[in-house]
Short mmCIF file of C-alpha atoms in Angstrom, two decimals:
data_model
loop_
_atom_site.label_atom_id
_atom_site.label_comp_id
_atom_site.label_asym_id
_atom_site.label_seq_id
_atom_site.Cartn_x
_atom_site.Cartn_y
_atom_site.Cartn_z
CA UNK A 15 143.09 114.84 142.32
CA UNK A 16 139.90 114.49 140.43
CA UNK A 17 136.79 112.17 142.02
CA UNK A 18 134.70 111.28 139.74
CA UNK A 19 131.07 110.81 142.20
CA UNK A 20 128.02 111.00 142.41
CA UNK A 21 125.77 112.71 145.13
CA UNK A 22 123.88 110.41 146.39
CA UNK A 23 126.30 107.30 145.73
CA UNK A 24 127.06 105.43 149.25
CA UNK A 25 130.40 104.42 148.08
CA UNK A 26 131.26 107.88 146.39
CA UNK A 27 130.38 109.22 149.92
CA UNK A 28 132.43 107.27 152.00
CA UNK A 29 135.86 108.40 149.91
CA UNK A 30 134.14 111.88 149.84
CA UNK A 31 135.00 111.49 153.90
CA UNK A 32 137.94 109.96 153.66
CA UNK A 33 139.28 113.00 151.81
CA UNK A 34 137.56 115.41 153.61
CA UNK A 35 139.23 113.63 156.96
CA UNK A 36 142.68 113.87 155.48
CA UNK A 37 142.04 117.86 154.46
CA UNK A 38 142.91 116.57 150.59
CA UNK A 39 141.97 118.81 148.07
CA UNK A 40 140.26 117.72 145.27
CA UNK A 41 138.24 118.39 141.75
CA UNK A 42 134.47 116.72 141.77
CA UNK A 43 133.94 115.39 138.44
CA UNK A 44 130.02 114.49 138.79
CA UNK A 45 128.72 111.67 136.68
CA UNK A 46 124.86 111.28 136.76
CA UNK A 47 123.60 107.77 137.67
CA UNK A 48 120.14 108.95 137.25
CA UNK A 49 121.08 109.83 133.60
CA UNK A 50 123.06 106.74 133.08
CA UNK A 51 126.20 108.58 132.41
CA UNK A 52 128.56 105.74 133.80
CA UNK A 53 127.52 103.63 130.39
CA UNK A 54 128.77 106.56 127.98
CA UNK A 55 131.93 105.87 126.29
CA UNK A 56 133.71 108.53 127.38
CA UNK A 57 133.18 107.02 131.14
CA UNK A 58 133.69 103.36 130.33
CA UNK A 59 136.82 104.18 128.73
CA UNK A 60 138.09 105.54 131.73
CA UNK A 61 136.61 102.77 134.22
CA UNK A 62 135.33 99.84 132.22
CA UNK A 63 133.29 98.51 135.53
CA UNK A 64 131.15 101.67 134.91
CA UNK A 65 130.32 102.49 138.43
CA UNK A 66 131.66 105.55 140.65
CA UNK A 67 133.51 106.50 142.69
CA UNK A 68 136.95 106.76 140.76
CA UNK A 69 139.97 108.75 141.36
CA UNK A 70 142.56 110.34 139.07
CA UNK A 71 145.77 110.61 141.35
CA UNK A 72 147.82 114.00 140.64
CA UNK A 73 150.33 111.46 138.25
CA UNK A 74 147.00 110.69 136.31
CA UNK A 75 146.28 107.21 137.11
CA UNK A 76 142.97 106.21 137.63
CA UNK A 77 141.96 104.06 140.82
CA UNK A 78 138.40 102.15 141.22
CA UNK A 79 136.46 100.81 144.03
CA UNK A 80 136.01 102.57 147.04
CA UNK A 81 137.64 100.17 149.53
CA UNK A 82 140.85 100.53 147.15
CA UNK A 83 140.70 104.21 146.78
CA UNK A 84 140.30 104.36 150.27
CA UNK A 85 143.30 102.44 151.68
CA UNK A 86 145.77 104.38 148.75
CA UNK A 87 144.87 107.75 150.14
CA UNK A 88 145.60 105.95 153.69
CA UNK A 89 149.18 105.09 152.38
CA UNK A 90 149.61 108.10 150.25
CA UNK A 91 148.32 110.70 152.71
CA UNK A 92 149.18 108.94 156.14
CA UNK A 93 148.20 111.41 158.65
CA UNK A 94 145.84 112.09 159.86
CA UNK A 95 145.34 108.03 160.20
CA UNK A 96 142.02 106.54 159.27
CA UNK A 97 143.73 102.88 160.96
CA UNK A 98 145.06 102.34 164.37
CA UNK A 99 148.14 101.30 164.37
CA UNK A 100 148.12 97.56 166.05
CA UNK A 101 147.27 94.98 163.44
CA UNK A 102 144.76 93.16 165.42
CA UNK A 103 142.66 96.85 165.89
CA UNK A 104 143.12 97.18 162.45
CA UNK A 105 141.61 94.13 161.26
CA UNK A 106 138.78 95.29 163.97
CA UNK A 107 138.23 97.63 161.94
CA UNK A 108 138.41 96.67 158.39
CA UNK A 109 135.73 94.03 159.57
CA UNK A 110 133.12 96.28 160.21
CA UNK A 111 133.94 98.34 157.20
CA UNK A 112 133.84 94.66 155.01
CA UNK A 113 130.46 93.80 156.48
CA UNK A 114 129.35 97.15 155.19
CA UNK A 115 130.90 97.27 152.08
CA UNK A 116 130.76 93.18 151.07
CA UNK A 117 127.28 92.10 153.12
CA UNK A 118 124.77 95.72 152.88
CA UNK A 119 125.60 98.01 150.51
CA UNK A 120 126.18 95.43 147.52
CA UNK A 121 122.20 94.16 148.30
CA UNK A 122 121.19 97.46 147.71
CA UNK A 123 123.53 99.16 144.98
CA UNK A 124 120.94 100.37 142.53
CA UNK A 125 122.02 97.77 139.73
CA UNK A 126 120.49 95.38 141.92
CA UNK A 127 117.10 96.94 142.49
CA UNK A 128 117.46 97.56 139.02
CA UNK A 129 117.66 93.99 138.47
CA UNK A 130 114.94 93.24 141.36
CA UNK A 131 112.52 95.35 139.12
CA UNK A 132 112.89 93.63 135.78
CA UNK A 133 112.33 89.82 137.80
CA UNK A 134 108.61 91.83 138.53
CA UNK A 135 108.87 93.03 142.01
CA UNK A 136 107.35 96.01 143.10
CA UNK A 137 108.51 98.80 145.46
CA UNK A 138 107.00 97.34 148.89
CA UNK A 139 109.14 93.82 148.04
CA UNK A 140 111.96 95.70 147.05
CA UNK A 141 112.10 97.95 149.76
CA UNK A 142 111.43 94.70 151.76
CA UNK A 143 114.46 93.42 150.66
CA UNK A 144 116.73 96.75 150.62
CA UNK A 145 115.33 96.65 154.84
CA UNK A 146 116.26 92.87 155.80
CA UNK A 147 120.21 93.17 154.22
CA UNK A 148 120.58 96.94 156.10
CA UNK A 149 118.76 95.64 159.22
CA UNK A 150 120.83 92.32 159.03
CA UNK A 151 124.15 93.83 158.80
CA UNK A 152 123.45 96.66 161.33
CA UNK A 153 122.36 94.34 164.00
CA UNK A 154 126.00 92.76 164.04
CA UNK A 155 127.49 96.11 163.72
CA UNK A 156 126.08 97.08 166.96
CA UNK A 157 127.77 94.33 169.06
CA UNK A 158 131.06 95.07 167.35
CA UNK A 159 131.59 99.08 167.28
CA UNK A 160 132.79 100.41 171.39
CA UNK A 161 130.82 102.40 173.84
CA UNK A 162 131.88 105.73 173.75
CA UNK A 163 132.77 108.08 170.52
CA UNK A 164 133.32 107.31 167.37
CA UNK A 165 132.79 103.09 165.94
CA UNK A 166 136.66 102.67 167.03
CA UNK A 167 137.13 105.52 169.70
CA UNK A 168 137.56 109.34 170.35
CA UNK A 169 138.44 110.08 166.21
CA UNK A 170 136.46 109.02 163.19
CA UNK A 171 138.57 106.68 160.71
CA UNK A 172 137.69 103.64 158.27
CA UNK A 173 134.26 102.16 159.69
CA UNK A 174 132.61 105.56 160.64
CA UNK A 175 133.81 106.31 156.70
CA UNK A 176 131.53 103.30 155.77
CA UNK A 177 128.66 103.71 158.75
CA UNK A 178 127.89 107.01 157.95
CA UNK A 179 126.93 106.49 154.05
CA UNK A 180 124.77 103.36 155.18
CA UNK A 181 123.16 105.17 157.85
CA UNK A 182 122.07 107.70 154.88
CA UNK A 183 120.97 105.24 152.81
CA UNK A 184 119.25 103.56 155.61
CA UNK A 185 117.32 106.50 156.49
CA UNK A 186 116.01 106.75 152.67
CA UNK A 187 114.69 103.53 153.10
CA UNK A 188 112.97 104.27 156.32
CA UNK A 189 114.88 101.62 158.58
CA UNK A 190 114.16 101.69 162.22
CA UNK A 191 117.71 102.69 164.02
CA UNK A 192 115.63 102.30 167.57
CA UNK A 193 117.58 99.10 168.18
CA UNK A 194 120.96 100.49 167.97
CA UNK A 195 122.18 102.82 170.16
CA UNK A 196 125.56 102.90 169.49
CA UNK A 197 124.89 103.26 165.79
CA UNK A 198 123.18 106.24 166.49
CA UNK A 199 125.72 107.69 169.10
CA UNK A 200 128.24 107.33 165.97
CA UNK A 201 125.57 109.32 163.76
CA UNK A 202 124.91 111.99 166.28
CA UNK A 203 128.70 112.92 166.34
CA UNK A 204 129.46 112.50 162.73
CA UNK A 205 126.50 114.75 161.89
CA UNK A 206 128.31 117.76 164.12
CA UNK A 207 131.93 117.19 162.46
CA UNK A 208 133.28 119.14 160.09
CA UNK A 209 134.36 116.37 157.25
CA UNK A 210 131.14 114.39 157.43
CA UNK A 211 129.23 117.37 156.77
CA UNK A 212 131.22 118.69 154.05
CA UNK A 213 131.21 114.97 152.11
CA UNK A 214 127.55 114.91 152.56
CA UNK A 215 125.23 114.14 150.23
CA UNK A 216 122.99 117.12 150.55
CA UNK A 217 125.72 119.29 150.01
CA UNK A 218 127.61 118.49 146.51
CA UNK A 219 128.13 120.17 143.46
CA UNK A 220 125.50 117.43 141.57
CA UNK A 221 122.80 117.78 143.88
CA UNK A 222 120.14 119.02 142.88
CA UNK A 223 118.43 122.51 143.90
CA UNK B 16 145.92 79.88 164.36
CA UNK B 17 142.20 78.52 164.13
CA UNK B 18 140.16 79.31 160.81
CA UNK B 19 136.47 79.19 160.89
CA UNK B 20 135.87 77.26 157.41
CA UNK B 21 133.46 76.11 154.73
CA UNK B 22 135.14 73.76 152.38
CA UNK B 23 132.88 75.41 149.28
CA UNK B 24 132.77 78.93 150.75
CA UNK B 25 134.29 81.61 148.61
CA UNK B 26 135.40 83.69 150.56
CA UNK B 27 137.14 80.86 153.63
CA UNK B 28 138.85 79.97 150.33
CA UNK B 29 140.30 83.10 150.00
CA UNK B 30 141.97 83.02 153.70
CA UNK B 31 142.79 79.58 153.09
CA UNK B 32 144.94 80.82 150.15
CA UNK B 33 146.26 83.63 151.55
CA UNK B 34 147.24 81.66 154.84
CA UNK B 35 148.91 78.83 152.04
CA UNK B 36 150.37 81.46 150.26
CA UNK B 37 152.37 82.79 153.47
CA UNK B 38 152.93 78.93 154.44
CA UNK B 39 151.32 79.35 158.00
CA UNK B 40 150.22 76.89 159.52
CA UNK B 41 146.76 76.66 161.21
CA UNK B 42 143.89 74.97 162.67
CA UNK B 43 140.79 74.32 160.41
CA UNK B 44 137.25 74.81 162.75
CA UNK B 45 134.95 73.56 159.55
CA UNK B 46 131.65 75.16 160.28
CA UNK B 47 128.89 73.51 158.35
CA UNK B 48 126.70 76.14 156.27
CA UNK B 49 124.08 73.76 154.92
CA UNK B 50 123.45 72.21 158.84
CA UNK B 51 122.98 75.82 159.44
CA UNK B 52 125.58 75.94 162.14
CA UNK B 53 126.84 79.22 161.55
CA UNK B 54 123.44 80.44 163.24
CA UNK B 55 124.21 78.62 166.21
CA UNK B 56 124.26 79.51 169.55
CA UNK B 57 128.04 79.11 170.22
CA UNK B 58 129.14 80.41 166.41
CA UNK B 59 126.93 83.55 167.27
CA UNK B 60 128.85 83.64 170.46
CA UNK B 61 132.09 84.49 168.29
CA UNK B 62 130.78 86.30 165.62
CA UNK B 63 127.77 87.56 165.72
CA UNK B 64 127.30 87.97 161.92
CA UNK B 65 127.11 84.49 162.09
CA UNK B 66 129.19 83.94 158.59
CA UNK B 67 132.35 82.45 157.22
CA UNK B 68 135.32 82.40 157.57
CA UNK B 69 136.39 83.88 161.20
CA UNK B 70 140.75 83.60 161.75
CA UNK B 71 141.37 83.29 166.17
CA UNK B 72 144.80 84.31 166.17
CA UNK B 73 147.64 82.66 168.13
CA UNK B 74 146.92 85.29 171.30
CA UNK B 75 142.81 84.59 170.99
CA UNK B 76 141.57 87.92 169.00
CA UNK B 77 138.83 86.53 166.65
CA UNK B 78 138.86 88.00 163.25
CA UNK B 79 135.76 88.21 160.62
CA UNK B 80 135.12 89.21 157.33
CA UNK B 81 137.55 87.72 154.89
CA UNK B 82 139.34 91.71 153.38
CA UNK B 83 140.60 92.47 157.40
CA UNK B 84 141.51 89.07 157.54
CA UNK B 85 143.73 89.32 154.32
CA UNK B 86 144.74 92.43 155.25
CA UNK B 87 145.68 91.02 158.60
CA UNK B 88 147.95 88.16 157.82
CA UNK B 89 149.78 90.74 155.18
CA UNK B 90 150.50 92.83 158.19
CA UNK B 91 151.14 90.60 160.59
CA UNK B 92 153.17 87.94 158.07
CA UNK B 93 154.62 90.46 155.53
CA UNK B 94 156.37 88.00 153.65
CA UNK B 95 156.09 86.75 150.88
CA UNK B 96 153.60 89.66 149.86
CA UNK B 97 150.72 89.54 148.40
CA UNK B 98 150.69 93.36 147.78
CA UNK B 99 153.38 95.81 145.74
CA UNK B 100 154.79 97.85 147.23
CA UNK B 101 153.85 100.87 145.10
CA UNK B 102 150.98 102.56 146.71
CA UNK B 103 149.01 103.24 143.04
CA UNK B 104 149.27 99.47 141.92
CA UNK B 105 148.62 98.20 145.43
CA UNK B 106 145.18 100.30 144.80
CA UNK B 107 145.16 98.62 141.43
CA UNK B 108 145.38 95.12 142.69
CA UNK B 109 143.00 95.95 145.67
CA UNK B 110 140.28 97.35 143.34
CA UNK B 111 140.08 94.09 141.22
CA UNK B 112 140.09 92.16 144.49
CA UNK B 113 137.17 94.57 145.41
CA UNK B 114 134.99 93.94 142.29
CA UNK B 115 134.89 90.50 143.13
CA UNK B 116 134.74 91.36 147.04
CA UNK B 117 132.23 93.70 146.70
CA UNK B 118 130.17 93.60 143.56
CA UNK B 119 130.22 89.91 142.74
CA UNK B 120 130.46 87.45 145.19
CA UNK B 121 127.66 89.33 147.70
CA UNK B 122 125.10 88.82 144.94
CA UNK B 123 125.66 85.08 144.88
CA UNK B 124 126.20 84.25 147.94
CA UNK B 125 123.98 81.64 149.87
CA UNK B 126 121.98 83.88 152.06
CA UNK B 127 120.75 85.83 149.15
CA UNK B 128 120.24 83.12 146.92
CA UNK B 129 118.05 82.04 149.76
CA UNK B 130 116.15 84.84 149.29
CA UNK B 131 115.58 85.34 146.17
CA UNK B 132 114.46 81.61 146.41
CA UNK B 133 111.47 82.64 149.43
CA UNK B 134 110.62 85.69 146.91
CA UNK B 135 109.68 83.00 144.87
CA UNK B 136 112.03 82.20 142.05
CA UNK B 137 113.04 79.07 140.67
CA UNK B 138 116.51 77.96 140.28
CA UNK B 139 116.92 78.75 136.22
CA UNK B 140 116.13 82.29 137.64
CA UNK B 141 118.72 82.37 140.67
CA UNK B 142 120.94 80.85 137.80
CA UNK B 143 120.46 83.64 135.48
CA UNK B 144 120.72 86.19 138.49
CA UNK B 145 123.90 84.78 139.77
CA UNK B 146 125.36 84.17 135.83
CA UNK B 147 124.13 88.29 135.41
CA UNK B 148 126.50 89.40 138.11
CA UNK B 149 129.56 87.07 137.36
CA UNK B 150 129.67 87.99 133.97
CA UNK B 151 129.37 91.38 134.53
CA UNK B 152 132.41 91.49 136.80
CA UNK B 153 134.99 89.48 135.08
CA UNK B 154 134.22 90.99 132.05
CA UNK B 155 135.32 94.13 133.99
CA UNK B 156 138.22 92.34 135.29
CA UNK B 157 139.44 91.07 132.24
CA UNK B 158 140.46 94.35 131.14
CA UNK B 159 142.14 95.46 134.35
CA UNK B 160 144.78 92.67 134.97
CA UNK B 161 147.53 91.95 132.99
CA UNK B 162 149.03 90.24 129.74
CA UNK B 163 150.82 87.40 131.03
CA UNK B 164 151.58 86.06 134.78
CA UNK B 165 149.10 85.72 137.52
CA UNK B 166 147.02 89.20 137.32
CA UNK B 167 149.12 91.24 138.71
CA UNK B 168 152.46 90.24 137.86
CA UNK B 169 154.90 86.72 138.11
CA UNK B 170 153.41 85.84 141.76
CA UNK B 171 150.77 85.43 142.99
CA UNK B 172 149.08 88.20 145.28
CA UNK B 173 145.96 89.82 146.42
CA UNK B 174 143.36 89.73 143.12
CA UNK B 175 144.33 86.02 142.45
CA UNK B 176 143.50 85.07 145.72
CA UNK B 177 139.98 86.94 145.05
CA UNK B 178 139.37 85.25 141.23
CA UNK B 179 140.13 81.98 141.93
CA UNK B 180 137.25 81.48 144.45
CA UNK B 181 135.36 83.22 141.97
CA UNK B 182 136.03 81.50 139.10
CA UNK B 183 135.30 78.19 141.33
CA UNK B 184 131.96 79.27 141.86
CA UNK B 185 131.35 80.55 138.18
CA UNK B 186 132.16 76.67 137.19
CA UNK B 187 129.37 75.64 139.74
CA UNK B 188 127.07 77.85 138.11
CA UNK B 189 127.94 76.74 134.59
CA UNK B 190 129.60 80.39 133.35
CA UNK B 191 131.54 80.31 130.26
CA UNK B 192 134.96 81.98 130.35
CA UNK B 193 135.11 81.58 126.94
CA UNK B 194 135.78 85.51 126.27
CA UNK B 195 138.17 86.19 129.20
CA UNK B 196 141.28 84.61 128.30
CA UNK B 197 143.69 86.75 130.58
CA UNK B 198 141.30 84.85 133.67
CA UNK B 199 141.78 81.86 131.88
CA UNK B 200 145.67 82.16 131.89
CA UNK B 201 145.69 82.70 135.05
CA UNK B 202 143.63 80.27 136.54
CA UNK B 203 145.65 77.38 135.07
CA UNK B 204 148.51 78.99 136.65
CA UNK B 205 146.63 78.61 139.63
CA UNK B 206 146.04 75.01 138.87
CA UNK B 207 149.36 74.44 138.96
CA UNK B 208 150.26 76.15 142.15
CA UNK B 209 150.27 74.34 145.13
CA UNK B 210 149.18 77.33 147.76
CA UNK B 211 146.16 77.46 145.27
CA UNK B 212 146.00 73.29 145.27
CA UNK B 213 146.45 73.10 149.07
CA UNK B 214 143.66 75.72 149.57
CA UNK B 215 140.73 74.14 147.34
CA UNK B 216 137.49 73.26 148.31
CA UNK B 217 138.30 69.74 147.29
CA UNK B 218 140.63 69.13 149.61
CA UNK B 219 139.54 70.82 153.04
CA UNK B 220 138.74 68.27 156.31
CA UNK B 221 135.25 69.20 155.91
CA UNK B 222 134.88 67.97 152.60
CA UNK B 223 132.38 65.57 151.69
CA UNK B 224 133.99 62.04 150.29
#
C-alpha cells in the first residue's frame, strides 16, 4: 500500500495509527502542504478533493478521507480489531471519533485558517478560534471516554486513533488539557505504545531535520 | 426508537433518511435549535455535546453524532443496505459521505456561523464563507460518483443520504448547481423517492406551518 501523508496532517496521522495498530506495511508517499503540493496536477489527478491522507490499496485503487480509509483497512485487515464487536459499543465509539473528526478538526484544518486570514484576522483571533472548537469538543469527550485505559478500554482502537492526532494539534495551539483527566490518562498511555509512536508526527520521513 | 431531531438540521436529516430508508419506525423528540434547547439542562443530561440528532434505541442506549448512528442502524438493520458489500467501494461511498461529513457541512453549520457572526461579519460574508466551502466540496464530489443512478449505483445508499441534506442547505444559501449535473441527477431521483420525501425538513412534526 502507498499513503500518500503529510507529517504534521491530523487526519494523515490518525490512518498512520491505524496501520501501525494493524502491523500493515506500507510506502509513505509525502506530499508537502506547506509547499502546496496537493494543488499540482499530478496530485489532483489522483484525488481531485486535493487534501491528504489517501491510500493506494495493493489492487491500485485509490481511497480518500480518513474516516473511509480507516474503516476499509478495519474490513480488509480485521484483526487486530480497532471496533468492539457489539453494535451499540461500536456506535460508542464511532461517536467520539465523529465529534472529532465532524465538530474539531474540520474548524481547524488549515484551509480554514487559511480562509480566517484572508477575512483579516490575525493570529491571537485565529488561535482564539482554533482554542474554543478544540476546547468545545474535548469537554464532551471527557464525559464520554471510560475510566481506566485506553478511550474504550484495556486496547487502543478507533477514538484513541482520532484523540491522539487532536491532542497533538491541541498542544500546538497551547490548549489547557488541566480539565481533562481522562484525556490525558489516554495520552499518557498512547505516548508509551509502540504504534502511536511510530505514526507520530515527529518521526516521519517528511519531517523536517 | 426515539430520534433527537431538528426539522432543518442536516445532519437529523441524514438519520431520518437512513431510518426511512430501512422502513423503521420511530419516535421523533424535535429539539428546537433556534430556542436554544439543545443547551438545556435535561438535553445536556443525554448528550453532553449538546447537538443534533441523538437515536435512544429500543433497549435505552443513547446514540450521538449522526456517522455511528448510520453506521449503527446498518449494523443493527442490515437490510436493505446502504453499503456494498465490496470493501474498496464501501470506502468509496464512505469517503464521499465523508467530504460532506467532514469537510462541508462542519463549516456551515449553526454554531460556527454563530461565530463567525460575534467575530464580526455580516451575513453577505457568512454567505460567501458558507458558498466557499459548498462549492468546494461538490465540485469534488461531482467527479467521484457515478454516471447515472443515485451516486453510487441503482439504490440509494450511504453518500445520497449525505448530499441530499447538503444540497438542501446549498438551496438555502442560494448555491448554483449549475456545473454539477451528476448531483443534479441524482437529487431529482431523490425527489422522487419517498424514503427521501418522508425524511425532509418539510415534513417533520417540528416543522413550522
Amino acid at each position: 500500500m502507498e499513503l500518500f501523508t503529510y507529517y504534521r496532517s491530523t487526519s494523515s496521522y490518525r490512518v498512520r495509527i491505524a496501520l501501525a495498530l494493524k502491523g500493515l506495511e506500507y510506502q509513505a508517499k509525502p506530499v508537502n502542504l506547506l509547499k502546496g503540493e496537493q494543488r499540482g496536477e499530478d496530485y489532483l489527478a489522483l484525488n481531485p478533493q486535493g487534501r491528504v491522507p489517501a491510500l493506494r490499496t495493493d489492487d491500485g485503487a485509490l481511497l480518500v478521507q480518513s474516516p473511509a480509509i480507516i474503516e476499509y483497512l478495519e474490513e480488509a485487515y480485521p484483526q487486530p480489531a480497532l471496533l468492539p464487536t457489539c453494535a451499540k459499543t461500536r456506535a460508542q465509539v464511532r461517536g467520539v471519533a465523529a465529534i472529532i473528526g465532524c465538530d474539531i478538526h474540520p474548524l481547524h484544518n488549515v484551509s480554514v485558517l487559511n480562509q480566517l486570514r484572508q477575512l483579516g484576522h490575525d493570529e491571537t483571533q485565529v488561535n482564539q478560534w482554533i482554542g474554543h472548537w478544540i476546547s468545545q469538543g474535548l469537554a464532551a469527550i471527557e464525559q464520554l471516554i471510560g475510566d481506566d485505559g485506553f478511550c474504550f478500554g484495556a486496547t487502543p482502537g478507533l477514538a484513541d486513533i482520532y484523540l491522539i492526532p487532536q491532542l497533538y494539534a491541541a498542544e500546538r495551539f497551547n490548549i489547557d488539557l488541566g480539565g481533562y483527566p481522562r484525556i490525558r490518562r489516554v495520552a499518557a498511555l498512547a505516548e508509551q505504545h509502540p504504534a502511536f509512536q511510530q505514526a507520530h508526527p515527529a518521526r516521519q520521513p517528511d519531517t523536517p531535520n
